[in-house]
Amino acid sequence: MSGARIVVIGTGYVGLTTGACLAALGHQVTCVDVDDVKVARLAAGRVDILEPGLEELVTRGLAARRLRFVVGSRQAVAGADAVYLCVPTPMGAGGAADLRAVEAVIAEIADVLPAGCAVVTKSTVPVGTAQRIRALLGRDDVAVVANPEFLREGTAVADFMHPDRIVVGSDDQAAARRIAGLYRDLSAPSVVTDAASAELVKYAANCFLAMKLSYVNAIAELCDRLGADIVSVTEGMGYDRRIGRAFLKPGPGWGGSCLPKDTHALVQVAESVGFDFSLLTAAIVENIAQRDRIVAKIAGAVGGSLAGSRIGVLGLAFKAGTNDLRDSPALSVAAMLAAHGAEVTAYDPAVREALPGMTVVDDPYQVAKDADAVVVLTEWAEFTKLDWGYTADLMQGDGVVDTRNLLEPRVIVDAGLSYVGLGRPRPARVALPG
């Protein structure tokens, strides 16, 4: 289906990327939001989301008149071939996904959707949501299709335009094939299935990655206790094609807008059908424990007690390449340090706003001034280029805790500092002649 008329409801991270990329594929796309100020900024080509290539795609779509931004869904859906739901589905009570935004949109547009249109869920939604939407619509002439997104923040545009796979599911297979056809210019395999299977794919994939991260964090802790090197261990694992190299880097825990809510949601889905998903529950528990272990490492680097210490934090976003602080493990660790009585000064190249419990500065060297320890919490490449000799001169203590194994340990030690990584042997300081 080329040149389809598509409406994308919601211009957040997923919605804006989806709309801009579908326009780049040659479709006529209308993006809808309830925030008139945001819509005006987007209509002028101003994108506030930090995502490489996204602003350029929006600008090109606007110039080609294949992309527009409006307020209000009811008028926008008139004549649409497909309406994509890209509204928030945050973690609700007990960990289940909160579908109130989805349900509100359906209530608003149900009676004005054109016959033959497909309602497409792009937001991550629990298994059974397509069936619930069909019931809320109360219409046999409108199909409901699940088309989960697999976008990583920092590489979302590339992920959309060069996907590993496209998953489309519906109990109306003709509608599923029509939606799959929207992506025919992308060279990627398509999985066309039923709605429940498509909905479960996203949760199954994200939760598997979360368990993989929790596993490698646990292995890094074992390396610390056994004197092994996690870099060598994961290198040896990664050559195994059954395992692969991706998601084998230890860190301060997984976070962001997807993994925390998706893991809890799948546990809730499992419980709803009487299945104790203890494997996934253990990964969640391990993720919480990892943050406690990180705080303990930092306390050890300043002599055992964080009370009254000065800690410099490098990185607050949940990953490099984004300004997203949602469920950021870096932010959680910084908050825990403050709760233990530390004075926290933080720097992140993409974060400038004031945050409770810490001082946010605009120069990475400011975090080192009079610090008892400096902690790397987000893997920004610029931290590898810091002058660590100068940093050492600014510090009061000598501890560098690298929770991303981003830095070269020997560089840190040669600067006169003490290096603590995750699962990495500490290099000895070389005694100077004389």
CSV table of C-alpha atoms in Angstrom, one decimal:
chain,number,residue,atom,x,y,z
A,1,MET,CA,0.0,0.0,0.0
A,2,SER,CA,1.9,3.0,-1.2
A,3,GLY,CA,1.0,6.6,-0.5
A,4,ALA,CA,-1.3,5.6,2.3
A,5,ARG,CA,-3.1,8.2,4.4
A,6,ILE,CA,-1.9,7.6,7.9
A,7,VAL,CA,-2.8,9.3,11.2
A,8,VAL,CA,-0.4,9.0,14.1
A,9,ILE,CA,-2.0,9.9,17.5
A,10,GLY,CA,0.7,11.0,20.0
A,11,THR,CA,3.9,12.8,19.1
A,12,GLY,CA,6.1,11.5,21.9
A,13,TYR,CA,9.3,9.5,21.2
A,14,VAL,CA,7.6,6.6,19.4
A,15,GLY,CA,4.9,8.6,17.7
A,16,LEU,CA,7.1,11.3,16.2
A,17,THR,CA,9.7,8.8,15.0
A,18,THR,CA,6.9,6.6,13.5
A,19,GLY,CA,5.2,9.6,11.8
A,20,ALA,CA,8.4,11.1,10.4
A,21,CYS,CA,9.7,7.8,9.1
A,22,LEU,CA,6.4,6.7,7.5
A,23,ALA,CA,6.4,10.1,5.7
A,24,ALA,CA,9.9,9.4,4.5
A,25,LEU,CA,8.6,6.1,3.0
A,26,GLY,CA,6.2,8.2,0.9
A,27,HIS,CA,3.0,8.1,2.9
A,28,GLN,CA,0.8,11.0,3.7
A,29,VAL,CA,1.1,11.4,7.5
A,30,THR,CA,-0.8,13.5,10.0
A,31,CYS,CA,0.5,13.5,13.5
A,32,VAL,CA,-1.9,14.5,16.3
A,33,ASP,CA,-1.3,15.7,19.8
A,34,VAL,CA,-3.3,17.4,22.5
A,35,ASP,CA,-0.6,20.0,23.3
A,36,ASP,CA,-1.1,22.9,21.0
A,37,VAL,CA,2.3,24.5,21.9
A,38,LYS,CA,4.1,21.3,21.0
A,39,VAL,CA,2.1,20.9,17.8
A,40,ALA,CA,3.1,24.5,16.8
A,41,ARG,CA,6.8,23.8,17.5
A,42,LEU,CA,6.7,20.6,15.5
A,43,ALA,CA,4.9,22.3,12.6
A,44,ALA,CA,7.7,24.8,12.5
A,45,GLY,CA,10.3,21.9,12.4
A,46,ARG,CA,11.4,22.3,16.0
A,47,VAL,CA,12.0,18.9,17.6
A,48,ASP,CA,12.8,18.8,21.4
A,49,ILE,CA,13.6,15.1,21.5
A,50,LEU,CA,17.3,14.3,21.3
A,51,GLU,CA,17.4,11.7,18.6
A,52,PRO,CA,20.0,11.6,15.7
A,53,GLY,CA,18.3,12.3,12.3
A,54,LEU,CA,14.8,12.9,13.6
A,55,GLU,CA,14.7,16.7,13.2
A,56,GLU,CA,16.1,16.3,9.7
A,57,LEU,CA,13.3,13.8,8.8
A,58,VAL,CA,10.6,16.1,10.2
A,59,THR,CA,12.0,19.0,8.3
A,60,ARG,CA,12.1,17.1,5.0
A,61,GLY,CA,8.6,15.7,5.6
A,62,LEU,CA,7.2,19.1,6.2
A,63,ALA,CA,8.9,20.5,3.1
A,64,ALA,CA,7.6,17.7,0.9
A,65,ARG,CA,4.1,18.2,2.4
A,66,ARG,CA,3.9,14.6,3.4
A,67,LEU,CA,3.9,15.4,7.1
A,68,ARG,CA,1.8,17.7,9.1
A,69,PHE,CA,0.9,18.3,12.8
A,70,VAL,CA,-2.5,19.1,14.1
A,71,VAL,CA,-4.4,19.3,17.4
A,72,GLY,CA,-7.4,17.0,17.8
A,73,SER,CA,-8.0,13.5,16.6
A,74,ARG,CA,-11.6,13.5,15.4
A,75,GLN,CA,-11.1,15.6,12.3
A,76,ALA,CA,-7.7,14.2,11.6
A,77,VAL,CA,-8.9,10.6,11.2
A,78,ALA,CA,-11.4,11.4,8.4
A,79,GLY,CA,-10.3,9.5,5.3
A,80,ALA,CA,-7.5,7.7,7.0
A,81,ASP,CA,-6.3,4.3,5.8
A,82,ALA,CA,-4.6,3.6,9.1
A,83,VAL,CA,-4.6,5.2,12.5
A,84,TYR,CA,-1.6,4.5,14.7
A,85,LEU,CA,-2.0,4.7,18.5
A,86,CYS,CA,1.3,6.0,19.9
A,87,VAL,CA,0.1,7.3,23.3
A,88,PRO,CA,1.7,6.5,26.6
A,89,THR,CA,1.1,3.2,28.3
A,90,PRO,CA,3.0,3.7,31.6
A,91,MET,CA,3.3,1.3,34.5
A,92,GLY,CA,0.1,1.4,36.5
A,93,ALA,CA,-0.9,-0.1,39.9
A,94,GLY,CA,0.8,-3.4,40.6
A,95,GLY,CA,3.0,-3.1,37.5
A,96,ALA,CA,0.3,-3.6,34.9
A,97,ALA,CA,0.3,-1.3,31.9
A,98,ASP,CA,-2.1,1.7,32.2
A,99,LEU,CA,-4.3,1.7,29.1
A,100,ARG,CA,-6.4,4.8,30.0
A,101,ALA,CA,-4.8,6.9,27.2
A,102,VAL,CA,-5.5,4.2,24.6
A,103,GLU,CA,-9.1,3.8,25.8
A,104,ALA,CA,-9.6,7.6,25.8
A,105,VAL,CA,-8.5,7.9,22.2
A,106,ILE,CA,-10.7,5.0,21.1
A,107,ALA,CA,-13.7,6.7,22.8
A,108,GLU,CA,-12.9,9.9,21.0
A,109,ILE,CA,-12.6,8.5,17.4
A,110,ALA,CA,-14.7,5.3,17.3
A,111,ASP,CA,-17.7,6.8,15.6
A,112,VAL,CA,-15.8,8.9,13.1
A,113,LEU,CA,-13.3,6.3,11.8
A,114,PRO,CA,-13.9,5.6,8.1
A,115,ALA,CA,-15.1,2.1,7.1
A,116,GLY,CA,-12.2,-0.1,6.0
A,117,CYS,CA,-9.7,1.8,8.3
A,118,ALA,CA,-7.3,-0.1,10.5
A,119,VAL,CA,-6.5,1.0,14.1
A,120,VAL,CA,-2.9,0.1,14.7
A,121,THR,CA,-1.3,-0.2,18.2
A,122,LYS,CA,2.3,0.9,18.1
A,123,SER,CA,2.6,1.6,21.8
A,124,THR,CA,3.6,-1.4,23.9
A,125,VAL,CA,0.3,-2.9,25.1
A,126,PRO,CA,-0.6,-6.1,27.0
A,127,VAL,CA,-1.7,-9.3,25.3
A,128,GLY,CA,-5.4,-9.0,24.7
A,129,THR,CA,-5.4,-5.2,24.0
A,130,ALA,CA,-6.4,-5.7,20.3
A,131,GLN,CA,-9.4,-7.7,21.4
A,132,ARG,CA,-10.3,-5.0,24.0
A,133,ILE,CA,-10.0,-2.2,21.4
A,134,ARG,CA,-12.4,-4.2,19.1
A,135,ALA,CA,-14.9,-4.4,21.8
A,136,LEU,CA,-14.6,-0.6,22.6
A,137,LEU,CA,-14.9,0.3,18.9
A,138,GLY,CA,-18.1,-1.8,18.5
A,139,ARG,CA,-17.5,-1.9,14.7
A,140,ASP,CA,-17.1,-4.7,12.3
A,141,ASP,CA,-15.9,-2.5,9.5
A,142,VAL,CA,-12.7,-1.3,11.3
A,143,ALA,CA,-9.8,-3.7,11.8
A,144,VAL,CA,-7.5,-3.7,14.8
A,145,VAL,CA,-3.8,-4.5,14.1
A,146,ALA,CA,-0.9,-4.9,16.5
A,147,ASN,CA,2.4,-3.5,15.1
A,148,PRO,CA,4.9,-3.3,18.0
A,149,GLU,CA,7.9,-1.0,17.7
A,150,PHE,CA,11.5,-2.0,18.3
A,151,LEU,CA,13.1,1.4,18.5
A,152,ARG,CA,16.2,2.0,20.7
A,153,GLU,CA,16.6,5.6,21.9
A,154,GLY,CA,19.7,7.1,20.2
A,155,THR,CA,19.3,4.9,17.1
A,156,ALA,CA,15.5,5.1,16.6
A,157,VAL,CA,15.5,6.5,13.1
A,158,ALA,CA,18.1,3.9,11.9
A,159,ASP,CA,16.1,1.2,13.7
A,160,PHE,CA,12.9,2.2,11.9
A,161,MET,CA,14.5,2.5,8.4
A,162,HIS,CA,16.7,-0.6,8.8
A,163,PRO,CA,14.8,-3.0,11.1
A,164,ASP,CA,15.7,-6.5,12.1
A,165,ARG,CA,12.1,-7.5,11.5
A,166,ILE,CA,8.6,-6.1,11.1
A,167,VAL,CA,5.9,-7.7,13.3
A,168,VAL,CA,2.3,-7.3,12.4
A,169,GLY,CA,-0.6,-9.2,13.9
A,170,SER,CA,-4.4,-9.1,13.6
A,171,ASP,CA,-7.3,-11.5,13.7
A,172,ASP,CA,-8.1,-10.0,10.3
A,173,GLN,CA,-5.2,-11.3,8.2
A,174,ALA,CA,-6.1,-9.2,5.2
A,175,ALA,CA,-5.7,-6.0,7.4
A,176,ALA,CA,-2.4,-7.4,8.8
A,177,ARG,CA,-1.1,-7.8,5.3
A,178,ARG,CA,-2.2,-4.3,4.4
A,179,ILE,CA,-0.3,-2.8,7.3
A,180,ALA,CA,2.8,-4.9,6.6
A,181,GLY,CA,2.6,-3.5,3.0
A,182,LEU,CA,3.3,0.0,4.4
A,183,TYR,CA,6.8,-1.1,5.0
A,184,ARG,CA,7.4,-2.9,1.7
A,185,ASP,CA,10.3,-0.6,0.8
A,186,LEU,CA,12.3,-1.7,3.9
A,187,SER,CA,14.4,-4.7,3.4
A,188,ALA,CA,13.5,-6.7,6.5
A,189,PRO,CA,11.6,-10.0,7.1
A,190,SER,CA,8.0,-9.7,8.1
A,191,VAL,CA,6.2,-11.7,10.7
A,192,VAL,CA,2.5,-11.6,10.0
A,193,THR,CA,0.5,-13.4,12.7
A,194,ASP,CA,-2.4,-13.1,15.1
A,195,ALA,CA,-2.9,-10.1,17.4
A,196,ALA,CA,-2.1,-11.8,20.6
A,197,SER,CA,1.2,-13.3,19.3
A,198,ALA,CA,2.3,-9.9,17.9
A,199,GLU,CA,1.5,-8.2,21.2
A,200,LEU,CA,3.5,-10.8,23.1
A,201,VAL,CA,6.6,-10.6,20.8
A,202,LYS,CA,7.4,-7.1,22.1
A,203,TYR,CA,7.3,-8.1,25.7
A,204,ALA,CA,9.1,-11.4,25.1
A,205,ALA,CA,11.9,-9.6,23.3
A,206,ASN,CA,12.4,-6.8,25.8
A,207,CYS,CA,12.1,-9.0,28.8
A,208,PHE,CA,14.7,-11.4,27.3
A,209,LEU,CA,17.1,-8.5,26.9
A,210,ALA,CA,16.4,-7.4,30.5
A,211,MET,CA,17.2,-10.9,31.8
A,212,LYS,CA,20.4,-10.9,29.7
A,213,LEU,CA,21.5,-7.6,31.2
A,214,SER,CA,20.8,-8.8,34.8
A,215,TYR,CA,22.7,-12.0,34.0
A,216,VAL,CA,25.8,-10.2,32.8
A,217,ASN,CA,25.7,-7.9,35.9
A,218,ALA,CA,25.6,-10.9,38.1
A,219,ILE,CA,28.6,-12.4,36.2
A,220,ALA,CA,30.5,-9.2,36.6
A,221,GLU,CA,29.9,-9.4,40.4
A,222,LEU,CA,31.3,-12.9,40.3
A,223,CYS,CA,34.3,-11.7,38.4
A,224,ASP,CA,35.0,-9.2,41.1
A,225,ARG,CA,34.8,-11.9,43.8
A,226,LEU,CA,36.8,-14.5,41.8
A,227,GLY,CA,39.5,-12.3,40.3
A,228,ALA,CA,38.3,-12.8,36.7
A,229,ASP,CA,37.9,-10.0,34.0
A,230,ILE,CA,34.4,-9.5,32.7
A,231,VAL,CA,35.8,-8.1,29.4
A,232,SER,CA,37.5,-11.4,28.6
A,233,VAL,CA,34.5,-13.4,29.9
A,234,THR,CA,32.0,-11.6,27.7
A,235,GLU,CA,34.4,-11.7,24.7
A,236,GLY,CA,34.5,-15.4,25.1
A,237,MET,CA,30.7,-15.6,25.4
A,238,GLY,CA,30.0,-13.2,22.5
A,239,TYR,CA,31.8,-15.3,19.9
A,240,ASP,CA,29.1,-18.0,20.5
A,241,ARG,CA,26.5,-17.2,17.8
A,242,ARG,CA,23.8,-18.6,20.0
A,243,ILE,CA,24.5,-15.8,22.6
A,244,GLY,CA,25.9,-12.9,20.5
A,245,ARG,CA,27.7,-9.8,21.7
A,246,ALA,CA,24.7,-7.5,22.2
A,247,PHE,CA,23.6,-6.7,25.8
A,248,LEU,CA,26.7,-8.2,27.3
A,249,LYS,CA,28.1,-5.1,28.9
A,250,PRO,CA,27.6,-4.7,32.7
A,251,GLY,CA,26.3,-1.4,34.1
A,252,PRO,CA,24.4,0.2,36.9
A,253,GLY,CA,21.2,-1.6,36.0
A,254,TRP,CA,18.7,-1.4,33.1
A,255,GLY,CA,16.2,1.4,32.9
A,256,GLY,CA,14.6,3.8,30.4
A,257,SER,CA,11.1,4.0,29.2
A,258,CYS,CA,10.6,0.4,28.1
A,259,LEU,CA,12.4,-2.4,30.1
A,260,PRO,CA,11.2,-1.5,33.6
A,261,LYS,CA,7.5,-1.2,32.6
A,262,ASP,CA,7.6,-4.1,30.2
A,263,THR,CA,9.2,-6.6,32.7
A,264,HIS,CA,6.6,-5.7,35.4
A,265,ALA,CA,3.8,-5.8,32.8
A,266,LEU,CA,4.7,-9.3,31.6
A,267,VAL,CA,4.9,-10.5,35.2
A,268,GLN,CA,1.4,-9.2,35.7
A,269,VAL,CA,0.2,-10.8,32.5
A,270,ALA,CA,1.7,-14.1,33.6
A,271,GLU,CA,0.0,-13.9,37.0
A,272,SER,CA,-3.3,-13.2,35.3
A,273,VAL,CA,-3.2,-16.6,33.8
A,274,GLY,CA,-1.9,-18.4,36.8
A,275,PHE,CA,1.8,-18.6,35.8
A,276,ASP,CA,4.6,-17.8,38.2
A,277,PHE,CA,7.2,-16.2,36.0
A,278,SER,CA,9.9,-16.6,38.6
A,279,LEU,CA,12.7,-16.3,36.1
A,280,LEU,CA,11.7,-12.8,35.0
A,281,THR,CA,10.9,-11.8,38.6
A,282,ALA,CA,14.5,-12.8,39.6
A,283,ALA,CA,15.8,-10.5,36.8
A,284,ILE,CA,13.9,-7.6,38.2
A,285,VAL,CA,15.2,-8.3,41.8
A,286,GLU,CA,18.7,-8.6,40.4
A,287,ASN,CA,18.4,-5.2,38.7
A,288,ILE,CA,17.4,-3.5,42.0
A,289,ALA,CA,20.3,-5.3,43.8
A,290,GLN,CA,22.7,-4.0,41.1
A,291,ARG,CA,22.1,-0.4,42.1
A,292,ASP,CA,22.7,-1.3,45.7
A,293,ARG,CA,26.0,-3.0,44.7
A,294,ILE,CA,27.0,0.2,42.8
A,295,VAL,CA,26.4,2.4,45.8
A,296,ALA,CA,28.4,0.0,48.0
A,297,LYS,CA,31.4,0.2,45.5
A,298,ILE,CA,31.2,4.0,45.7
A,299,ALA,CA,31.1,3.9,49.4
A,300,GLY,CA,34.2,1.7,49.4
A,301,ALA,CA,36.0,4.2,47.2
A,302,VAL,CA,35.6,6.9,49.8
A,303,GLY,CA,36.5,4.9,52.8
A,304,GLY,CA,33.3,3.1,53.7
A,305,SER,CA,30.8,5.9,54.6
A,306,LEU,CA,29.1,8.2,52.1
A,307,ALA,CA,27.9,10.6,54.8
A,308,GLY,CA,29.5,14.0,54.2
A,309,SER,CA,31.4,12.8,51.1
A,310,ARG,CA,31.6,14.8,47.9
A,311,ILE,CA,30.7,12.7,44.9
A,312,GLY,CA,31.0,13.8,41.3
A,313,VAL,CA,28.7,12.1,38.9
A,314,LEU,CA,29.3,11.8,35.1
A,315,GLY,CA,26.1,11.0,33.3
A,316,LEU,CA,22.4,11.1,34.3
A,317,ALA,CA,20.5,10.0,31.2
A,318,PHE,CA,19.6,6.3,31.2
A,319,LYS,CA,21.9,5.8,28.2
A,320,ALA,CA,24.2,7.8,26.0
A,321,GLY,CA,22.7,9.6,23.0
A,322,THR,CA,19.5,10.6,24.7
A,323,ASN,CA,18.3,13.2,27.2
A,324,ASP,CA,15.7,10.7,28.6
A,325,LEU,CA,15.7,10.4,32.4
A,326,ARG,CA,12.8,8.1,32.7
A,327,ASP,CA,13.7,5.2,35.1
A,328,SER,CA,17.4,6.1,34.6
A,329,PRO,CA,19.6,3.9,36.7
A,330,ALA,CA,22.1,6.7,36.8
A,331,LEU,CA,19.6,9.1,38.3
A,332,SER,CA,18.5,6.4,40.8
A,333,VAL,CA,22.1,5.8,41.9
A,334,ALA,CA,22.7,9.6,42.2
A,335,ALA,CA,19.6,9.9,44.4
A,336,MET,CA,20.7,7.0,46.5
A,337,LEU,CA,24.0,8.6,47.1
A,338,ALA,CA,22.3,11.8,48.2
A,339,ALA,CA,20.0,9.8,50.5
A,340,HIS,CA,23.1,8.3,52.2
A,341,GLY,CA,24.3,11.8,53.0
A,342,ALA,CA,26.7,12.5,50.0
A,343,GLU,CA,26.9,15.9,48.4
A,344,VAL,CA,26.4,15.1,44.7
A,345,THR,CA,27.5,17.2,41.8
A,346,ALA,CA,26.5,15.9,38.4
A,347,TYR,CA,27.1,16.5,34.7
A,348,ASP,CA,25.4,15.1,31.6
A,349,PRO,CA,25.9,16.6,28.1
A,350,ALA,CA,22.2,16.3,27.4
A,351,VAL,CA,20.7,17.3,30.7
A,352,ARG,CA,20.7,20.9,32.0
A,353,GLU,CA,17.6,21.0,34.2
A,354,ALA,CA,17.8,21.3,38.0
A,355,LEU,CA,17.2,18.0,39.7
A,356,PRO,CA,16.4,17.4,43.4
A,357,GLY,CA,19.2,16.2,45.7
A,358,MET,CA,22.1,17.2,43.5
A,359,THR,CA,23.8,20.1,41.8
A,360,VAL,CA,23.7,19.9,38.0
A,361,VAL,CA,26.6,21.7,36.3
A,362,ASP,CA,27.5,22.4,32.7
A,363,ASP,CA,31.2,21.4,32.7
A,364,PRO,CA,32.4,17.8,33.4
A,365,TYR,CA,35.5,19.1,35.3
A,366,GLN,CA,33.2,20.9,37.8
A,367,VAL,CA,32.1,17.5,39.2
A,368,ALA,CA,35.7,16.7,40.1
A,369,LYS,CA,36.3,19.9,42.1
A,370,ASP,CA,37.1,18.8,45.7
A,371,ALA,CA,35.4,15.4,45.0
A,372,ASP,CA,36.2,12.4,47.1
A,373,ALA,CA,35.3,10.2,44.2
A,374,VAL,CA,34.1,10.6,40.6
A,375,VAL,CA,31.5,8.1,39.2
A,376,VAL,CA,30.8,7.3,35.6
A,377,LEU,CA,27.1,6.4,35.3
A,378,THR,CA,26.3,6.9,31.6
A,379,GLU,CA,28.5,5.8,28.8
A,380,TRP,CA,29.0,9.1,27.0
A,381,ALA,CA,32.1,8.9,24.8
A,382,GLU,CA,33.3,12.3,25.8
A,383,PHE,CA,34.1,11.0,29.2
A,384,THR,CA,36.9,8.9,27.7
A,385,LYS,CA,38.5,12.1,26.4
A,386,LEU,CA,38.7,14.0,29.7
A,387,ASP,CA,42.1,15.0,30.9
A,388,TRP,CA,42.3,12.7,33.9
A,389,GLY,CA,45.6,14.2,35.1
A,390,TYR,CA,43.8,17.5,35.4
A,391,THR,CA,40.8,15.8,37.0
A,392,ALA,CA,43.1,14.3,39.6
A,393,ASP,CA,44.5,17.7,40.5
A,394,LEU,CA,40.9,19.0,41.0
A,395,MET,CA,39.8,16.1,43.3
A,396,GLN,CA,40.2,15.8,47.0
A,397,GLY,CA,40.1,12.0,47.0
A,398,ASP,CA,41.4,9.6,44.3
A,399,GLY,CA,38.5,7.2,43.6
A,400,VAL,CA,37.1,6.7,40.1
A,401,VAL,CA,34.2,4.3,39.9
A,402,ASP,CA,33.4,3.3,36.3
A,403,THR,CA,30.0,1.6,36.3
A,404,ARG,CA,30.1,1.3,32.5
A,405,ASN,CA,33.6,0.0,32.1
A,406,LEU,CA,33.9,2.9,29.7
A,407,LEU,CA,37.4,4.2,30.7
A,408,GLU,CA,40.8,2.6,30.1
A,409,PRO,CA,41.9,1.6,33.6
A,410,ARG,CA,45.6,2.2,33.0
A,411,VAL,CA,44.9,5.8,32.0
A,412,ILE,CA,43.1,6.4,35.3
A,413,VAL,CA,45.8,4.8,37.3
A,414,ASP,CA,48.6,6.6,35.5
A,415,ALA,CA,46.8,9.9,36.4
A,416,GLY,CA,47.4,9.0,40.0
A,417,LEU,CA,43.8,7.8,40.7
A,418,SER,CA,42.3,4.6,41.9
A,419,TYR,CA,40.2,2.7,39.3
A,420,VAL,CA,37.1,0.6,40.3
A,421,GLY,CA,35.2,-1.0,37.4
A,422,LEU,CA,32.6,-3.7,37.2
A,423,GLY,CA,34.2,-7.2,37.1
A,424,ARG,CA,37.6,-5.8,36.2
A,425,PRO,CA,40.9,-6.3,38.0
A,426,ARG,CA,42.3,-3.2,39.4
A,427,PRO,CA,45.6,-2.3,37.8
A,428,ALA,CA,48.4,-1.6,40.1
A,429,ARG,CA,50.0,1.8,40.3
A,430,VAL,CA,53.5,1.9,38.7
A,431,ALA,CA,56.1,3.2,41.2
A,432,LEU,CA,57.9,6.2,39.8
A,433,PRO,CA,61.8,6.1,39.7
A,434,GLY,CA,63.5,7.7,42.7
